[in-house]
XYZ file of N, CA and C in Angstrom:
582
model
N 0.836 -1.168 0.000
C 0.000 0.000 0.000
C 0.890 1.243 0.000
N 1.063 2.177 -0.908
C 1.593 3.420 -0.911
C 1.047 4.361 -0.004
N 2.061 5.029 0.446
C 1.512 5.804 1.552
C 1.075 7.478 0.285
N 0.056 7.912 0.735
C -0.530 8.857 0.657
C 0.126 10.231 0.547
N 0.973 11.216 -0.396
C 1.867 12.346 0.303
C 0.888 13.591 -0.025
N 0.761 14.701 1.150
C -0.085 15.557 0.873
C 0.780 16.482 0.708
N -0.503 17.137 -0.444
C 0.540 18.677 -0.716
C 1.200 19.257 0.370
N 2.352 20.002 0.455
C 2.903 21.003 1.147
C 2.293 22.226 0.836
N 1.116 23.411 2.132
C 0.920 24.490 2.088
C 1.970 25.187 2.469
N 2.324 26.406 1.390
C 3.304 27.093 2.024
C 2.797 27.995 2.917
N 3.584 28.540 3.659
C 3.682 29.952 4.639
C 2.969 30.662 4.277
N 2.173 31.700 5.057
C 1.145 33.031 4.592
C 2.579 33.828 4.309
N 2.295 34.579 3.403
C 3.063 35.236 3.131
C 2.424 36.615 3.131
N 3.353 37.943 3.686
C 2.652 39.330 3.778
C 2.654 40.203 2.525
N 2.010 41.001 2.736
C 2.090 42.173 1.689
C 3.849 42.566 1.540
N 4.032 42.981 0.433
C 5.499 43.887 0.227
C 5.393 44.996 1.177
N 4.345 45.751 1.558
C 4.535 46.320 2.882
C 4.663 46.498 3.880
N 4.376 45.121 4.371
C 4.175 44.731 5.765
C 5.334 44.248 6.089
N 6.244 43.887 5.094
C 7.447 42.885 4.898
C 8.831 44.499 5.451
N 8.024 45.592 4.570
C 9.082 47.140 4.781
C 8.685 47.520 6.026
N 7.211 47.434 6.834
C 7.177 47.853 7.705
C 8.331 47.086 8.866
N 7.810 45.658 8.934
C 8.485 44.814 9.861
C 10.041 45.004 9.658
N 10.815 45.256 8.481
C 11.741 45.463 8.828
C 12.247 46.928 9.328
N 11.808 47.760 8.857
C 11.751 49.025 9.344
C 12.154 49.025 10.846
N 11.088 48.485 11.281
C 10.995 48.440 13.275
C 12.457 47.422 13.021
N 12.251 45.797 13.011
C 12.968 45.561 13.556
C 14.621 45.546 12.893
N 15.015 46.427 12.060
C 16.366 46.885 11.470
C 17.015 48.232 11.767
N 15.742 48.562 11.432
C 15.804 50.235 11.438
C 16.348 50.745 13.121
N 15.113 50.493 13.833
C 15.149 50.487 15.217
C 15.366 49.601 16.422
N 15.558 48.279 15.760
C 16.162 47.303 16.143
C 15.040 46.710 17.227
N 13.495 47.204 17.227
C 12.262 47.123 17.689
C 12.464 45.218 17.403
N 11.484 44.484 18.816
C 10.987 43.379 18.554
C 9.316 43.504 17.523
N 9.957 43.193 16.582
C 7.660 42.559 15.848
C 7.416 41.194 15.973
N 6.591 41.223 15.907
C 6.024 39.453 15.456
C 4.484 39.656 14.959
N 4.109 38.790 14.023
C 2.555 38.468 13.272
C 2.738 39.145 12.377
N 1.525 39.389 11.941
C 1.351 40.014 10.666
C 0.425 39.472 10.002
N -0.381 40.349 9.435
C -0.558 41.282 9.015
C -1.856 41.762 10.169
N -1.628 42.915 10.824
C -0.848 43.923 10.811
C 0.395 43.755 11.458
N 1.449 44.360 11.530
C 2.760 44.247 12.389
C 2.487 44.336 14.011
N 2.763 43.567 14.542
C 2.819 43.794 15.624
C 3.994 44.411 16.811
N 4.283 45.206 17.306
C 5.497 45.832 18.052
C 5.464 45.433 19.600
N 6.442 44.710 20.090
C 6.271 44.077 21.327
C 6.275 44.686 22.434
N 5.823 44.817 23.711
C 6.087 46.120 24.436
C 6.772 45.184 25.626
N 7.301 46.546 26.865
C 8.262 45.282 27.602
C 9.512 45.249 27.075
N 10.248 45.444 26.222
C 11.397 44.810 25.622
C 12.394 46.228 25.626
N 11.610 47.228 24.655
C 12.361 48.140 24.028
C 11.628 49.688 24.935
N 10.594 49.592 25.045
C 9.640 50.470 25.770
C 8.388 49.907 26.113
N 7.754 50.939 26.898
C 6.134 50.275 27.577
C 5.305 51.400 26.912
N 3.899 51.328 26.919
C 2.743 52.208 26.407
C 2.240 52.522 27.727
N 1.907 53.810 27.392
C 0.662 54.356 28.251
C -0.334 54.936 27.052
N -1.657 54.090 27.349
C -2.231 54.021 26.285
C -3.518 54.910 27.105
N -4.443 56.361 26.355
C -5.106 57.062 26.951
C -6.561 57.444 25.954
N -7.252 57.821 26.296
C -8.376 58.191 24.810
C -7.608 59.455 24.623
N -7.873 59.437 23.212
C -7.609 60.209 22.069
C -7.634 61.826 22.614
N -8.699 62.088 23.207
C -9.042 63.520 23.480
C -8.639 63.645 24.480
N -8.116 62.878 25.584
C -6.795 63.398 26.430
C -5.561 63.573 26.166
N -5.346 62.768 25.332
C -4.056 62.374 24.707
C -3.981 64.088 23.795
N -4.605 64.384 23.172
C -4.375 65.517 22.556
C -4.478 66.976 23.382
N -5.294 66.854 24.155
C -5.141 68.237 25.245
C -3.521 67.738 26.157
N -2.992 66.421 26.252
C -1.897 66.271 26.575
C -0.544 66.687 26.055
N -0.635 66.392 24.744
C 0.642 67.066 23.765
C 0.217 68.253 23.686
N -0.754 69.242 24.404
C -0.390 70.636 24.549
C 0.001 71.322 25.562
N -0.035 70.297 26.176
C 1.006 70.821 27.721
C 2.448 70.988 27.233
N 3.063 71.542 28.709
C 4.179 71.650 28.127
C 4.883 70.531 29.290
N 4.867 69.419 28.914
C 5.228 68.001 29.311
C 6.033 67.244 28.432
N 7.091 66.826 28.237
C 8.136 66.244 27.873
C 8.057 64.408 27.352
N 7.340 64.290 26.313
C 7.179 63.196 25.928
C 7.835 62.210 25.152
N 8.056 61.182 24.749
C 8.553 60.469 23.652
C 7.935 60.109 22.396
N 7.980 59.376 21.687
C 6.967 59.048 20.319
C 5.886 58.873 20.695
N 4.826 59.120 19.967
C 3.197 59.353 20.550
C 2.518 58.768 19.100
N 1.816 57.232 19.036
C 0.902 57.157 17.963
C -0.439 57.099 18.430
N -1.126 57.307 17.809
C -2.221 57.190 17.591
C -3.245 56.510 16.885
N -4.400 55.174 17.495
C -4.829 54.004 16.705
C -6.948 54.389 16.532
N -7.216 54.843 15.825
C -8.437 55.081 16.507
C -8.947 55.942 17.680
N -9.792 55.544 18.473
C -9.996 56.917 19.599
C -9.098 56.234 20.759
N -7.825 56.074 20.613
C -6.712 55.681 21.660
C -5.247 55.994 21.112
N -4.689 56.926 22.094
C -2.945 57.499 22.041
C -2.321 56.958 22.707
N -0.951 56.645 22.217
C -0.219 56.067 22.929
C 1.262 56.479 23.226
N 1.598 56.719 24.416
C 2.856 57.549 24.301
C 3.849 56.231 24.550
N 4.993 56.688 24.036
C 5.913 55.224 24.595
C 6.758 55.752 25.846
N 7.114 55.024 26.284
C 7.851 54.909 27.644
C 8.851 54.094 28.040
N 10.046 54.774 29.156
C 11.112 53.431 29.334
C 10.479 51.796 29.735
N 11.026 50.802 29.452
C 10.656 49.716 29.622
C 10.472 49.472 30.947
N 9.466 49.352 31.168
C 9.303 49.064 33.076
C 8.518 49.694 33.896
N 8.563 50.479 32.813
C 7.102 51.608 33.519
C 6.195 51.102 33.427
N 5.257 50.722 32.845
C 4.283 49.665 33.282
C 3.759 49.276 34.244
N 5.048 49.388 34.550
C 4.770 48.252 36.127
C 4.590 49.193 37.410
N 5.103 50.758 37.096
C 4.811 51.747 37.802
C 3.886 52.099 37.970
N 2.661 52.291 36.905
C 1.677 52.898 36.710
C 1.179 53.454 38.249
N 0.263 51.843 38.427
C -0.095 51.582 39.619
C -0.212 52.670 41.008
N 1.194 52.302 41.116
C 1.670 53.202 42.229
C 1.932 54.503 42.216
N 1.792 55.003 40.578
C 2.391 56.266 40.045
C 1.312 57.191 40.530
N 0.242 56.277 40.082
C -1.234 56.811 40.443
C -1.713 56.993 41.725
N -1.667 55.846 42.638
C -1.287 56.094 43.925
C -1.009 57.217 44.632
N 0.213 57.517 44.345
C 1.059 58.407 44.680
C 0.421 59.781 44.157
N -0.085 59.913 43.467
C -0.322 60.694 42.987
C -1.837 61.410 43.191
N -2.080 60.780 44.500
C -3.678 60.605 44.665
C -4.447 60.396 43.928
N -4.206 59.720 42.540
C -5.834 59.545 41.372
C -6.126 57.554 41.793
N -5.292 57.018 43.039
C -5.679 55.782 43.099
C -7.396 56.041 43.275
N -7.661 54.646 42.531
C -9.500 54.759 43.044
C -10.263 55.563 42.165
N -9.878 56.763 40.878
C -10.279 57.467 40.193
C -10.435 56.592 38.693
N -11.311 56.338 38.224
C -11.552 55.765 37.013
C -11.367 56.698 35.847
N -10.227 56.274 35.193
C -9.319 57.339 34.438
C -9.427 57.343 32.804
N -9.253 55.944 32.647
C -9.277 54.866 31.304
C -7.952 55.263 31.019
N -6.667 55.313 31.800
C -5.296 55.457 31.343
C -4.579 53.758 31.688
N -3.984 53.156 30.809
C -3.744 52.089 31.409
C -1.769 51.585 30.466
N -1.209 51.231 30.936
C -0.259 51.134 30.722
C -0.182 49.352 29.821
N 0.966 49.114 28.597
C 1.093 48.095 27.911
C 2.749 47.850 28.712
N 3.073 46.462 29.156
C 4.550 46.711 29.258
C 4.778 45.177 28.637
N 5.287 43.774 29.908
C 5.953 42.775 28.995
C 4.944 42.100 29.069
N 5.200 41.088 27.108
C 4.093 40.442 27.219
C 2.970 41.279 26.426
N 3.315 42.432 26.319
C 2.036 43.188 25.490
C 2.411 43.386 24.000
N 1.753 43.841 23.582
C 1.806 44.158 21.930
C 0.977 45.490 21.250
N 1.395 46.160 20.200
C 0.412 46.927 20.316
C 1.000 47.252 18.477
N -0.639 47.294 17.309
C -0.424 47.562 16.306
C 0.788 49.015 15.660
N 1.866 47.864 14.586
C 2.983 48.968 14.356
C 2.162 50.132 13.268
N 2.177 51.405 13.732
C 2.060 52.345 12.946
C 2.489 52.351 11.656
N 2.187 52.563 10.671
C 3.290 52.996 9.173
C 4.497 53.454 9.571
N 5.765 53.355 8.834
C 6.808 53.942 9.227
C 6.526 55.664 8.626
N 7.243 56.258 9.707
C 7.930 58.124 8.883
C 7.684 57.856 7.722
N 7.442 58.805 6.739
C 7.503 59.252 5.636
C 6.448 58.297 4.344
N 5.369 58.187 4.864
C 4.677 56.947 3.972
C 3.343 58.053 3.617
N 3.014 58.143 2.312
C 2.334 59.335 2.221
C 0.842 59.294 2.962
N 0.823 60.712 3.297
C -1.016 60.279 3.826
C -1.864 60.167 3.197
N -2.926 58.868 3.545
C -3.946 58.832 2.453
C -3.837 57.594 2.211
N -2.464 57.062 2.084
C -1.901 55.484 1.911
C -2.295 54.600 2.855
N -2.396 54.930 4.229
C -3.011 54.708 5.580
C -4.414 54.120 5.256
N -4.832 52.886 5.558
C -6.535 52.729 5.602
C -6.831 53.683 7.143
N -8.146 54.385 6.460
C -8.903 54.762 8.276
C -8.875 53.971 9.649
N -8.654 54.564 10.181
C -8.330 54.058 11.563
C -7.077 53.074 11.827
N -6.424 52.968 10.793
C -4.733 52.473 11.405
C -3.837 53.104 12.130
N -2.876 52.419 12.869
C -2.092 53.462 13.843
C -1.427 54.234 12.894
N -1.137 55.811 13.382
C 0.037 56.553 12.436
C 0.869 57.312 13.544
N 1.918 57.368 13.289
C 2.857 58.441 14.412
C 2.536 59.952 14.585
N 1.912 60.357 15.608
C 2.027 62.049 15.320
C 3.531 62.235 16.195
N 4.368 61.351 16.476
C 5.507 61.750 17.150
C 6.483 60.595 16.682
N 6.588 60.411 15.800
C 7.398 59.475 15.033
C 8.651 58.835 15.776
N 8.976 57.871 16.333
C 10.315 57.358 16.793
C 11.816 57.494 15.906
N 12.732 57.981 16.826
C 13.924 57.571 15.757
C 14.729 56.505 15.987
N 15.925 56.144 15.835
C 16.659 55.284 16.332
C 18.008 55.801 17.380
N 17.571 54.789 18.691
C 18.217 54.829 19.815
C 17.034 55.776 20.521
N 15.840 56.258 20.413
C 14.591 57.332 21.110
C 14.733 56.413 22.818
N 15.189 54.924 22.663
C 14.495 54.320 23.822
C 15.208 55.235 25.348
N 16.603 55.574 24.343
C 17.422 56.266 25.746
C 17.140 57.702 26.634
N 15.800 58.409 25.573
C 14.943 59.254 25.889
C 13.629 59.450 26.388
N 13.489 57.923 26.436
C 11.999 57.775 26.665
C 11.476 58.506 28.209
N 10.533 58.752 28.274
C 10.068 58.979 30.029
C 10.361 58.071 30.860
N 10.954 58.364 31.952
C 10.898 57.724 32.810
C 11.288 58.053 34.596
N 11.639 56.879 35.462
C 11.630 57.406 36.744
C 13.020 57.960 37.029
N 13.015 58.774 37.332
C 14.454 59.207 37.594
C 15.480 58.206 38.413
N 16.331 57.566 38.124
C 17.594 57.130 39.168
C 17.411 57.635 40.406
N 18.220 57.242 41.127
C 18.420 57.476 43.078
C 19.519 58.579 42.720
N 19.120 59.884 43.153
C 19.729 61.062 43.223
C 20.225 62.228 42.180
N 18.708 61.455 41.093
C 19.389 61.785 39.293
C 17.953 62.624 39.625
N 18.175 63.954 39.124
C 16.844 64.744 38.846
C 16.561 64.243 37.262
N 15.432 64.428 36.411
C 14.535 64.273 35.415
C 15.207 65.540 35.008
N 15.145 65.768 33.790
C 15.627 66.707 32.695
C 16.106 65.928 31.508
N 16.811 67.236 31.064
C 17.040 67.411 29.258
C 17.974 66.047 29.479
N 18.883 65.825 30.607
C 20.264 65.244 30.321
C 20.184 63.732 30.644
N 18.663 63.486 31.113
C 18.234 62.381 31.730
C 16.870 61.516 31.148
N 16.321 62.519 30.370
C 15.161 62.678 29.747
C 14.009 62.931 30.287
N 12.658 62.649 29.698
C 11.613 63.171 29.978
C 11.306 62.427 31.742
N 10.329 63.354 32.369
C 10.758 62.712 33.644
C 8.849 61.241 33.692
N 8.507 60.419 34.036
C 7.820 59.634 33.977
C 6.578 60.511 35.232
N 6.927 60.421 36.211
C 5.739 61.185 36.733
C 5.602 62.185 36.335
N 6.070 63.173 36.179
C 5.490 64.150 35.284
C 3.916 64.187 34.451
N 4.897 63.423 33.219
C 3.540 62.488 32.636
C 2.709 61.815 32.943
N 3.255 61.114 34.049
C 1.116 60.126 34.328
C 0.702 61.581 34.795
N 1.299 62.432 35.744
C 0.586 63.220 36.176
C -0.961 64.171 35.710
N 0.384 64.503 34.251
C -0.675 66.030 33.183
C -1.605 64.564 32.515
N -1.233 63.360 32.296
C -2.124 62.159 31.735
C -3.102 62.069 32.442
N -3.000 61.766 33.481
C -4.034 61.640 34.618
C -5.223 62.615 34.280
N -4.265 63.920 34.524
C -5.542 65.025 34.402
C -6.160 65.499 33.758
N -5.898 65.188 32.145
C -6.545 65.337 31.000
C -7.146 64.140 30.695
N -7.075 63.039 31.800
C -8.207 61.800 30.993
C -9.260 62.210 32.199
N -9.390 62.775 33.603
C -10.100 63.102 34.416
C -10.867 64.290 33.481
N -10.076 65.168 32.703
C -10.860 66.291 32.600
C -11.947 66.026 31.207
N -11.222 65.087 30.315
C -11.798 64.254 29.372
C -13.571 63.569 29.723
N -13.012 63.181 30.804
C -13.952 61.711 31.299
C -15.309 62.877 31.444
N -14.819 63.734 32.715
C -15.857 64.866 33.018
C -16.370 65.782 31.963
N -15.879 65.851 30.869
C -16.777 66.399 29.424
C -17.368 65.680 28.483
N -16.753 64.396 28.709
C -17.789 63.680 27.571
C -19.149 63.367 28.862
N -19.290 63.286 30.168
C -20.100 62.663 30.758
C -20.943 64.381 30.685
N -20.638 65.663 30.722
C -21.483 66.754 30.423
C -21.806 67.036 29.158
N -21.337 66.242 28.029
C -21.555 66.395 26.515
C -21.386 67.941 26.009
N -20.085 68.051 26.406
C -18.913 69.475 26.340
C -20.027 70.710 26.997
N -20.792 70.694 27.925
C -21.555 71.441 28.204
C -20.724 71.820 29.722
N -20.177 72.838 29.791
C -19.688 72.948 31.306
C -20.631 73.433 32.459
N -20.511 72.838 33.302
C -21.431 72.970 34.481
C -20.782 74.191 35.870
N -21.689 74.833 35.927
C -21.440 75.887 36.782
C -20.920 75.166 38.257
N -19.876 75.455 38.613
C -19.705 75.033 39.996
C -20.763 76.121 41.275
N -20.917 74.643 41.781
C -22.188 74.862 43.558
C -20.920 75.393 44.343
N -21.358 76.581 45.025
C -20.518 76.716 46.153
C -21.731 76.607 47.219
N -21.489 76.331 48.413
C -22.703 76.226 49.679
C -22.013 77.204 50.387
């Protein structure tokens, strides 16, 4: 009895773009991806997300707060961050008295993933609606700038980079101030004094 040989399916294979994106991240910037299609960018590794709605996220990049690459996927922004922050959040918040405040700010670190934007320079329009795109584009080596907690006896600045509380901070308060206008449907409410 001859044994039976079944075809060999090959591999999914990606778009020619998905193939420039993935290497992009992981050549360019030396970023972990995996999957596809869409690219996926690993978080944890290289940086963490603090991922916020859209309309905080944008009254946020008008502060004058010190951020790193910032994309944007739909009605959710995402700033990147040193690797490990993540794991700060928590306590950042805490600390910060918004523990217990329902914010919708939530941090990606290891173990997470989050859709790769188009790379820099890909024309607009080329983008389907609602894919991630950079309004703060990453460069290579950004991770050594990213936000984060300052060292034991290192102040936050230019020479250290962006400082991490800082940011949950003005984050915090533009997803609080967010939360409280979509729940008045941009109608501001006179404050009660007694």
């Amino acid at each position: 009895m001859a044994a039976t040989v079944l075809p060999t399916v090959p591999p999914p294979r990606f778009a020619p773009e998905e193939d420039a994106c993935a290497a992009w991240y992981g050549k360019v910037l030396g970023w972990t991806v995996t999957g596809g299609p869409p690219v996926q960018l690993v978080t944890g590794v290289g940086f963490d997300v603090l991922e916020l709605p859209s309309d905080a996220g944008t009254a946020l990049l008008r502060r004058p707060v010190a951020t790193g690459p910032v994309a944007v996927m739909g009605r959710r922004m995402r700033f990147l961050v040193a690797s490990g922050s993540a794991e700060e959040l928590d306590g950042l918040l805490d600390w910060l008295e918004w523990g217990g405040v329902a914010l919708d700010l939530t941090a990606l670190g290891a173990g997470g993933r989050i859709t790769a934007p188009a790379p820099p320079g890909r024309p607009p329009g080329e983008s389907p609606r609602g894919a991630a795109v950079w309004l703060r584009p990453p460069e290579q080596g950004c991770e050594a700038l990213l936000p984060a907690l300052p060292g034991p006896g290192r102040a936050a600045g230019p020479a250290h980079g962006p400082d991490l509380v800082r940011l949950v901070a003005a984050a915090a308060t533009e997803c609080h101030r967010a939360r409280l206008g979509r729940r008045t449907n941009g109608v501001r409410q006179p404050l009660a004094f007694s």
